[in-house]
PDB file of C-alpha atoms in Angstrom:
ATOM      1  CA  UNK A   1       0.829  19.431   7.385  1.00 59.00           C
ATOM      2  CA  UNK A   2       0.211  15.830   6.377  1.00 70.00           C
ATOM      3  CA  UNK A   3      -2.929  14.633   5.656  1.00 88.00           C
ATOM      4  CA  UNK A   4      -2.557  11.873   7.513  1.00 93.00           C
ATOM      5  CA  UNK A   5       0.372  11.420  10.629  1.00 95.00           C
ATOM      6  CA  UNK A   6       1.425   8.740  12.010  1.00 96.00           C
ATOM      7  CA  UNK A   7       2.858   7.954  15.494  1.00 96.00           C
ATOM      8  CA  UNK A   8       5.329   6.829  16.761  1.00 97.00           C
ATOM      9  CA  UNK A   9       7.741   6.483  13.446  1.00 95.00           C
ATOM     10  CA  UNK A  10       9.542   3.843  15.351  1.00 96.00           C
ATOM     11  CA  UNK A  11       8.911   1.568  17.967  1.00 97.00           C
ATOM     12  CA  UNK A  12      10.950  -1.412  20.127  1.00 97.00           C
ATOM     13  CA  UNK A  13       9.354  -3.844  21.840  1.00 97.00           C
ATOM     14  CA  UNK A  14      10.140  -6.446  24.187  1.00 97.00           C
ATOM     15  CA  UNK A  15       8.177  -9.548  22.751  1.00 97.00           C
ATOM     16  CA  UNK A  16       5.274  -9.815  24.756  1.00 97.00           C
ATOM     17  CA  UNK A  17       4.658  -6.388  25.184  1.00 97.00           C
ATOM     18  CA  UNK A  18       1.259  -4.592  24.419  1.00 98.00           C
ATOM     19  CA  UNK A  19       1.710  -2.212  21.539  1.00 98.00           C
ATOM     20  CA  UNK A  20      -0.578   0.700  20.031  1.00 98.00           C
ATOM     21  CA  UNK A  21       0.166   2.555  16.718  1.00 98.00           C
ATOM     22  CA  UNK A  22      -1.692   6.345  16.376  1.00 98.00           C
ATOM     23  CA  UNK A  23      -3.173   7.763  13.080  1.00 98.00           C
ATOM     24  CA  UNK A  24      -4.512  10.894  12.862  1.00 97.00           C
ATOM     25  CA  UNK A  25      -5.886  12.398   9.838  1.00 95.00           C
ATOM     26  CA  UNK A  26      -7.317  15.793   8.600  1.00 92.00           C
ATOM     27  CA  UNK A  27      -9.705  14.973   6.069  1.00 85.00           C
ATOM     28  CA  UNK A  28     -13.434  13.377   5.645  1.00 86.00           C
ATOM     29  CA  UNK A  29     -13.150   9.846   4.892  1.00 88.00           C
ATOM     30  CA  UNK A  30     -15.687   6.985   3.849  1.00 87.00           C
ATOM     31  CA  UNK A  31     -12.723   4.012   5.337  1.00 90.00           C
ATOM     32  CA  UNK A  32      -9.362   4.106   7.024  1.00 94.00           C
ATOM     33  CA  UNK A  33      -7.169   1.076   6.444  1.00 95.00           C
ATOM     34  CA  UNK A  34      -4.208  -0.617   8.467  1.00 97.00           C
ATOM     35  CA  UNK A  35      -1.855  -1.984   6.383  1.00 96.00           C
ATOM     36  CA  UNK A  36       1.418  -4.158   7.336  1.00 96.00           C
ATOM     37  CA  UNK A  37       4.455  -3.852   5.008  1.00 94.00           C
ATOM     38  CA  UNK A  38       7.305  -6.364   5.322  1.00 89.00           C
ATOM     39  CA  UNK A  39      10.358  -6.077   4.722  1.00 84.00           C
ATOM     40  CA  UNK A  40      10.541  -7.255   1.478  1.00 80.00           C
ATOM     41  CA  UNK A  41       7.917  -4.691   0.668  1.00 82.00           C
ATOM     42  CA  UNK A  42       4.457  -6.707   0.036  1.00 88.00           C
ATOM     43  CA  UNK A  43       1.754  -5.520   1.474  1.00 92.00           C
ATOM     44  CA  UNK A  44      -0.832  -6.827   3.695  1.00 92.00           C
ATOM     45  CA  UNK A  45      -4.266  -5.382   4.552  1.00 92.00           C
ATOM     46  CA  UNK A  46      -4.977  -5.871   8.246  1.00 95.00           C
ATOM     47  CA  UNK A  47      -8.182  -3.753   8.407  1.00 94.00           C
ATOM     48  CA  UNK A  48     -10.320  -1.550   6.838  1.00 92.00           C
ATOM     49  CA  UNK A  49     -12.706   0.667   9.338  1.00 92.00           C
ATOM     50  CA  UNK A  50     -15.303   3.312   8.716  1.00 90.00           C
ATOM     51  CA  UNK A  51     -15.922   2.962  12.679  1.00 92.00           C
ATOM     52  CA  UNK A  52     -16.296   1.156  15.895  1.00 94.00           C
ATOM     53  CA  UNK A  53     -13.647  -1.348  16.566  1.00 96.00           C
ATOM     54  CA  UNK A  54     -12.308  -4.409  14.672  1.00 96.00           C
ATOM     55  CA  UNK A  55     -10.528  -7.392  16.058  1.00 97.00           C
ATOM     56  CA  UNK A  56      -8.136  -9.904  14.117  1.00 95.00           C
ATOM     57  CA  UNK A  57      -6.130 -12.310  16.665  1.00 96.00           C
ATOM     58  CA  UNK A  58      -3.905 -10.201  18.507  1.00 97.00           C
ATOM     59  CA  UNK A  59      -4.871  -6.944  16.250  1.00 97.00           C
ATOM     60  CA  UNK A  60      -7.054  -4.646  17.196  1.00 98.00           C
ATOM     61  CA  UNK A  61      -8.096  -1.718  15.242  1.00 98.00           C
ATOM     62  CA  UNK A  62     -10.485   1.481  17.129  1.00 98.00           C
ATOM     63  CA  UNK A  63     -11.683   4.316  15.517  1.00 97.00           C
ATOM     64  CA  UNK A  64     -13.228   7.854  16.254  1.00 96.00           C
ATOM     65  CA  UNK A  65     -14.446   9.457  13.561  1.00 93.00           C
ATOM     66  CA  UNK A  66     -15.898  12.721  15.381  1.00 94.00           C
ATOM     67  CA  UNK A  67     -12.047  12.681  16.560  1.00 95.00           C
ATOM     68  CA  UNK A  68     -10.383  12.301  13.191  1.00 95.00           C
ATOM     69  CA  UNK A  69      -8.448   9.238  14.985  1.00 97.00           C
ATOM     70  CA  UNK A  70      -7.740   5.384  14.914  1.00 98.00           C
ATOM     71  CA  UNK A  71      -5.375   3.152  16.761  1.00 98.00           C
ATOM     72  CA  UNK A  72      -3.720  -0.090  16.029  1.00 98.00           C
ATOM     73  CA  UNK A  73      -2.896  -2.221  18.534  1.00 98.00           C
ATOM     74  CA  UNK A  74      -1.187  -5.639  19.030  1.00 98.00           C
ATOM     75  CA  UNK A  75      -1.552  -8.045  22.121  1.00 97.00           C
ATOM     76  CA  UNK A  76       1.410 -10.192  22.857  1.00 96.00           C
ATOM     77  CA  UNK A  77       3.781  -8.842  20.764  1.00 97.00           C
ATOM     78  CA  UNK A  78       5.812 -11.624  18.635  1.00 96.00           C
ATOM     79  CA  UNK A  79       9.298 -10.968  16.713  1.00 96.00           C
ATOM     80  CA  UNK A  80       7.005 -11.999  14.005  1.00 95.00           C
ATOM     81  CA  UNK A  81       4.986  -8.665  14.026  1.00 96.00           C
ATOM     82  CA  UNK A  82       8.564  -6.675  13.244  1.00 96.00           C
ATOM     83  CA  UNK A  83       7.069  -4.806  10.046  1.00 96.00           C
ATOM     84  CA  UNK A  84       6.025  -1.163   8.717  1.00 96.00           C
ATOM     85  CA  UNK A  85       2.494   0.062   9.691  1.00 97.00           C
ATOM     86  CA  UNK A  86       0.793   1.854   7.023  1.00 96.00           C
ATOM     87  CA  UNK A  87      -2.378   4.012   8.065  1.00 97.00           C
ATOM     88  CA  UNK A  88      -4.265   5.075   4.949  1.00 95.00           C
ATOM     89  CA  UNK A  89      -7.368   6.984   4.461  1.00 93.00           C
ATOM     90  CA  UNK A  90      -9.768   7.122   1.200  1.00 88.00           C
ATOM     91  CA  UNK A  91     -11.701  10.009   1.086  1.00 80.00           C
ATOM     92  CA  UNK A  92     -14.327  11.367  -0.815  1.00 72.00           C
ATOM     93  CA  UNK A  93     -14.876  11.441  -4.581  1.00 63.00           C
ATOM     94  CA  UNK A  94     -11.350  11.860  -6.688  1.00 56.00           C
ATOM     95  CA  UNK A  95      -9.804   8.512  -8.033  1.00 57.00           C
ATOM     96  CA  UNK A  96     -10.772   5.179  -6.088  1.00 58.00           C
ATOM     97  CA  UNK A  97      -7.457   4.063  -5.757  1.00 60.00           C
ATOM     98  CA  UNK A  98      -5.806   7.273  -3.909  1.00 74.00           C
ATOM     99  CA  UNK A  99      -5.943   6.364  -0.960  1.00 87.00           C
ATOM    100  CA  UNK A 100      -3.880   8.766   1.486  1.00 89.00           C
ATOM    101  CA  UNK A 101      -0.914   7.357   2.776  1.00 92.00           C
ATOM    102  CA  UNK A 102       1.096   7.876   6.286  1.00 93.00           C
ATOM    103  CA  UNK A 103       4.546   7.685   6.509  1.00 92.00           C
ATOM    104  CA  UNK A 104       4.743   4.034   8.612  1.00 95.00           C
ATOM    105  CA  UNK A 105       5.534   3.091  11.896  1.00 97.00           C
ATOM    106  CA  UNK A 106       8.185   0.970  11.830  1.00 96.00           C
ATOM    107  CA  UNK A 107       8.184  -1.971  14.123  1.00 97.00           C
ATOM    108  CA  UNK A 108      10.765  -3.812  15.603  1.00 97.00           C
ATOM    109  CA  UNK A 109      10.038  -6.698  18.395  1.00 97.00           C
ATOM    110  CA  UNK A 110      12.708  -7.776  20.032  1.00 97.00           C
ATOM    111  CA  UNK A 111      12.972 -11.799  21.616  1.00 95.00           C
TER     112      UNK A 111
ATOM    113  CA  UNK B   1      -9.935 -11.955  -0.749  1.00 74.00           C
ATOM    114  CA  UNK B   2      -8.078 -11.750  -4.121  1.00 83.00           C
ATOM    115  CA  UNK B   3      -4.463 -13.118  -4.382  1.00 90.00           C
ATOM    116  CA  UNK B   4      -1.842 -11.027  -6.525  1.00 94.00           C
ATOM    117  CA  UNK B   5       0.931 -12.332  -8.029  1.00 95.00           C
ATOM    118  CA  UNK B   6       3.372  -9.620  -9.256  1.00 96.00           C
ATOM    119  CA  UNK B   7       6.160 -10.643 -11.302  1.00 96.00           C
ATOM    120  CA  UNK B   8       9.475  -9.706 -10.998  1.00 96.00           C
ATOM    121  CA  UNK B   9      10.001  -8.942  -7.352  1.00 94.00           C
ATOM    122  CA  UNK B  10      12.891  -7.763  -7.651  1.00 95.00           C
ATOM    123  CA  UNK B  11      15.472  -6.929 -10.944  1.00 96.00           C
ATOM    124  CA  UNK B  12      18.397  -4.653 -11.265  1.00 97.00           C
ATOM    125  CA  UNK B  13      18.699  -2.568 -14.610  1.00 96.00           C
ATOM    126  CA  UNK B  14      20.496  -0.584 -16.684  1.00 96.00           C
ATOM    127  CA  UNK B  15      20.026   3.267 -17.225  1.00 96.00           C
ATOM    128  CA  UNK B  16      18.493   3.819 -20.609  1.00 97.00           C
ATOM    129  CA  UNK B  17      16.759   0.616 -20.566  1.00 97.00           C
ATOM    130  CA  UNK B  18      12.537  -0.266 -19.744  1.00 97.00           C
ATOM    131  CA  UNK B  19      11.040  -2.914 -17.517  1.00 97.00           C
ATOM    132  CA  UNK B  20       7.699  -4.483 -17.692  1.00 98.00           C
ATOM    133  CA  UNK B  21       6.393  -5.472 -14.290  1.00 98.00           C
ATOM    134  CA  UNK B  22       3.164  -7.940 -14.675  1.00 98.00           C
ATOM    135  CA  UNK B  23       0.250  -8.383 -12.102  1.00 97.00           C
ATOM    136  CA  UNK B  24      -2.125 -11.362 -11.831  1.00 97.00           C
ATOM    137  CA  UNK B  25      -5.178 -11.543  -9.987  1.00 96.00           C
ATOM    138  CA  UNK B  26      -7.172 -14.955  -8.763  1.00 94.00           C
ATOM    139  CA  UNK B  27     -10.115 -13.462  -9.761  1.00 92.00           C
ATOM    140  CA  UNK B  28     -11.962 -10.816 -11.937  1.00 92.00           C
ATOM    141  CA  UNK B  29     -11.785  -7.253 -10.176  1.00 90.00           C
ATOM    142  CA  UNK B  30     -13.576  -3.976 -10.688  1.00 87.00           C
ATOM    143  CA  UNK B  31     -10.519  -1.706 -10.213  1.00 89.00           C
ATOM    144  CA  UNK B  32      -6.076  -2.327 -10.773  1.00 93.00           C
ATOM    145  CA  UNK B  33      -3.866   0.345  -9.312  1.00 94.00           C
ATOM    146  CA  UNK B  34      -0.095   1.041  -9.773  1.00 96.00           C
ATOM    147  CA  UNK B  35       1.972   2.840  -6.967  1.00 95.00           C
ATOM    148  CA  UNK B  36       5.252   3.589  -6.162  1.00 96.00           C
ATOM    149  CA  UNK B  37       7.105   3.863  -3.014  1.00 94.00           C
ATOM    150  CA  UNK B  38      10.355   5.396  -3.291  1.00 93.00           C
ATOM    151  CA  UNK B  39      13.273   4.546  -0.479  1.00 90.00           C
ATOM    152  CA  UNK B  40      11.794   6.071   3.239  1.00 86.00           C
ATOM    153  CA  UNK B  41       8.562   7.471   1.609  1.00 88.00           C
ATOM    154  CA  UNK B  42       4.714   6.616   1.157  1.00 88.00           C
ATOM    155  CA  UNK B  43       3.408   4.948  -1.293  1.00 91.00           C
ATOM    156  CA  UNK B  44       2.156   7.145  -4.274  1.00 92.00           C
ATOM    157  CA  UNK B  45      -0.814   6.201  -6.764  1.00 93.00           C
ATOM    158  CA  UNK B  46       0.987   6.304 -10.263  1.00 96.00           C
ATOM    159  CA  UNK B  47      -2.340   5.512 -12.132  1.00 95.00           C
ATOM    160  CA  UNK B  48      -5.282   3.026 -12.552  1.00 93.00           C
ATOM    161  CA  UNK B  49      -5.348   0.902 -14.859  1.00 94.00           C
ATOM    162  CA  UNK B  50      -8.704   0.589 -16.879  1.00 87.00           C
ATOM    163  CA  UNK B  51      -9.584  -2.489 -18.659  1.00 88.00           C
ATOM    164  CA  UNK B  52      -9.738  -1.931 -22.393  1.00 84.00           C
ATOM    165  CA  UNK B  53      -8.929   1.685 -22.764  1.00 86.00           C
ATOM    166  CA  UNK B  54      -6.062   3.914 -21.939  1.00 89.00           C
ATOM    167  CA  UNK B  55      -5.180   4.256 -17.873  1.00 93.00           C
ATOM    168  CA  UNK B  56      -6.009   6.948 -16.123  1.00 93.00           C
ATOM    169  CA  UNK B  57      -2.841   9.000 -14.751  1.00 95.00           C
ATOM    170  CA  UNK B  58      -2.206  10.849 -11.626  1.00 93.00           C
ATOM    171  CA  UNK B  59      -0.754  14.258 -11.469  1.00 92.00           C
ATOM    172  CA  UNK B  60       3.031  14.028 -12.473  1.00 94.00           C
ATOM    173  CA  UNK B  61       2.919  10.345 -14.582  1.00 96.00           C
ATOM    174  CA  UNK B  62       2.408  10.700 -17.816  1.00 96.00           C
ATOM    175  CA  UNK B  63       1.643   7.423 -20.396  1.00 96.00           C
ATOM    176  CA  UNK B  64       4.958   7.843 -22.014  1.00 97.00           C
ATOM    177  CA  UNK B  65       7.096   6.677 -18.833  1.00 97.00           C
ATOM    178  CA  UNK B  66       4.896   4.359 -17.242  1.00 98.00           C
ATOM    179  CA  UNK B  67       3.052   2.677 -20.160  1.00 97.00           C
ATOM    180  CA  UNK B  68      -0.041   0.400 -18.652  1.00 97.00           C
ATOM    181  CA  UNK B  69      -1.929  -2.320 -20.210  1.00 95.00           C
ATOM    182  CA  UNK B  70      -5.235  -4.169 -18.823  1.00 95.00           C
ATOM    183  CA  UNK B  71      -6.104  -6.679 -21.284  1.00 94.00           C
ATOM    184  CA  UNK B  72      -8.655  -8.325 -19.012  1.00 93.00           C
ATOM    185  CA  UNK B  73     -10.009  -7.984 -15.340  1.00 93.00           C
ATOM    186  CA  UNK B  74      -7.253 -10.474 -13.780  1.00 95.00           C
ATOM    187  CA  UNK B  75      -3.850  -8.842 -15.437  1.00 96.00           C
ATOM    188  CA  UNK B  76      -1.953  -5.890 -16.111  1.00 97.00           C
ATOM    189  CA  UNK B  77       0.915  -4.418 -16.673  1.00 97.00           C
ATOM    190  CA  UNK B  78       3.293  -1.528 -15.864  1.00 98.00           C
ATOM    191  CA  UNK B  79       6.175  -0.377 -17.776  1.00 98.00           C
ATOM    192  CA  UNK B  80       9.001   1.456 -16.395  1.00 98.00           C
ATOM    193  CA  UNK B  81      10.437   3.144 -19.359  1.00 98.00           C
ATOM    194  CA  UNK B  82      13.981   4.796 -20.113  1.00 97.00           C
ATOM    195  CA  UNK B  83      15.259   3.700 -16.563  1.00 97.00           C
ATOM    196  CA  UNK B  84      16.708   6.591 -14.511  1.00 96.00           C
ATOM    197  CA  UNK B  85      18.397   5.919 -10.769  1.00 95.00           C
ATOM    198  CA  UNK B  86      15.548   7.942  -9.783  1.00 95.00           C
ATOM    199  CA  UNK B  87      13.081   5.290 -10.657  1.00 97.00           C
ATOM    200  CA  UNK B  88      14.460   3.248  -8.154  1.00 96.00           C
ATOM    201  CA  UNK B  89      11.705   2.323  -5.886  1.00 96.00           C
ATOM    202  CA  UNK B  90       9.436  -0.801  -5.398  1.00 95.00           C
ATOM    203  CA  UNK B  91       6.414  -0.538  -7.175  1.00 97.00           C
ATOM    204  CA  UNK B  92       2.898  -2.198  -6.514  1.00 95.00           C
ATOM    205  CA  UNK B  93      -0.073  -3.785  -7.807  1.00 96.00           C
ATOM    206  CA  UNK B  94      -3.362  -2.965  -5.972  1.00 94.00           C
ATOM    207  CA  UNK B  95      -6.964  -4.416  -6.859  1.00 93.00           C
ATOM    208  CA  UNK B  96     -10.656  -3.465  -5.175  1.00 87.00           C
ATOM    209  CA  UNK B  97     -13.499  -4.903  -6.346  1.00 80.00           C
ATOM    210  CA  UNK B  98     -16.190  -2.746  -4.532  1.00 72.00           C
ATOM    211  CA  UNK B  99     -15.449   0.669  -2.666  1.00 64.00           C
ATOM    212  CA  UNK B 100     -16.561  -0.838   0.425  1.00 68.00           C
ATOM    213  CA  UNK B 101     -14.197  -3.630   0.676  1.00 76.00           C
ATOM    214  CA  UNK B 102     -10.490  -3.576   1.254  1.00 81.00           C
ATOM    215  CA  UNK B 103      -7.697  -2.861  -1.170  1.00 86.00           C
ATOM    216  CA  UNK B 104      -5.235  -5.672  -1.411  1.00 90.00           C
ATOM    217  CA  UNK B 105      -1.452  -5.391  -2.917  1.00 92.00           C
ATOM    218  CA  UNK B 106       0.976  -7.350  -4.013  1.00 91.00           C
ATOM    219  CA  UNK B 107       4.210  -7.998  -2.849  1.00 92.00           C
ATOM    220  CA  UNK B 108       5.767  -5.613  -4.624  1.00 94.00           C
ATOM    221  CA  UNK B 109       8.482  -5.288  -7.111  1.00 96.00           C
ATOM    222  CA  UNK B 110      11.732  -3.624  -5.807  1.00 95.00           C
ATOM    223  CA  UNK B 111      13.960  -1.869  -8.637  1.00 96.00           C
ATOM    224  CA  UNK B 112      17.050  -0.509  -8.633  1.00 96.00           C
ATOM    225  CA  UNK B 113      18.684   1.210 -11.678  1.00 96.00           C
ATOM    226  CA  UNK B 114      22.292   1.355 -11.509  1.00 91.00           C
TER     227      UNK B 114
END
């Protein structure tokens, strides 16, 4: 079992649309991140969360840590948001940078 | 928040041959990563890079294929070495300055080794 899962691994949209992104994980963590990948492959951090609720334009990142959960979502979805959504998860001790990766949820919004 | 600029974005190479992908940071930072992301996967933490002294490697990189320089706190530098197809991947620069702030990348360089 991954450490951290992702869902859905795709999604359509309609633009418009209100969209929410799911990321479980399995382990203790001092921050979760949201991070957008384009297609080129740069990446973008959108948030980083060690709880509550953040709010960035149309994003909107929750988390529940006694859940092991957090959610992405996106108000008035734009063909502009078509991207890969990265959940990732630092945990305690071991090397700074490892962050745990999910697998994306890829994003496509449709005019 | 830092800006990255990591040089090339993209190349195509030979098999047999190396690659040295560069990474330059608007500002001093505490800590440079290296990942890679092969095709359909997540992104894996190849090693961080430690200014002045050899990088620190993750399970299953060793120094000898992925050579890494820090000369300073704004650059570094990752070396693909002895090209294979299965190095094909993209392969980022990360920096963090403080554990409790967010890691930002770069945009990535995507290689393919024919």
């Amino acid at each position: 079992k991954n450490e951290v899962e992702q869902s859905p691994q795709n999604l359509t949209a309609q633009e418009g649309e209100f969209i929410t992104i799911n990321c479980s994980y399995s382990v203790g963590i001092s921050a979760l991140h949201w991070l957008q990948q384009h297609p080129g492959g740069g990446i973008v951090s959108l948030f980083m969360l060690s709880s509550g609720k953040k709010k960035h334009g149309r994003l909107i990142a929750t988390i529940n840590i006694q859940e092991k959960h957090s959610s992405l979502h996106i108000t008035a979805s734009h063909p502009r948001d078509s991207a890969v959504y990265i959940c990732a998860v630092r945990g305690y001790g071991g090397s700074q940078g490892n962050l745990i990766f999910g697998k994306g949820t890829k994003l496509s919004v449709k005019p | 928040s830092a800006v990255i600029s990591q040089k090339p974005s993209r190349d195509i190479c030979q098999r047999g041959t190396s690659l040295t992908i560069q990474c330059q940071v608007d500002s001093q930072v505490t800590m440079m990563f290296w990942y890679r992301q092969q095709p359909g996967q997540s992104l894996t933490l190849i090693a961080t890079a430690n200014q002045g002294s050899e990088a620190t490697y993750e399970s299953g990189f060793v120094i000898d294929k992925f050579p890494i320089s820090r000369p300073n706190l704004t650059f570094s530098t990752l070396t693909v070495s002895n090209m294979s197809p299965e190095d094909s991947s993209i392969y980022l620069c990360s920096v963090l300055d403080r554990g409790n702030q967010p890691q930002h990348f770069g945009d990535g360089t995507r290689l393919s080794i024919l």
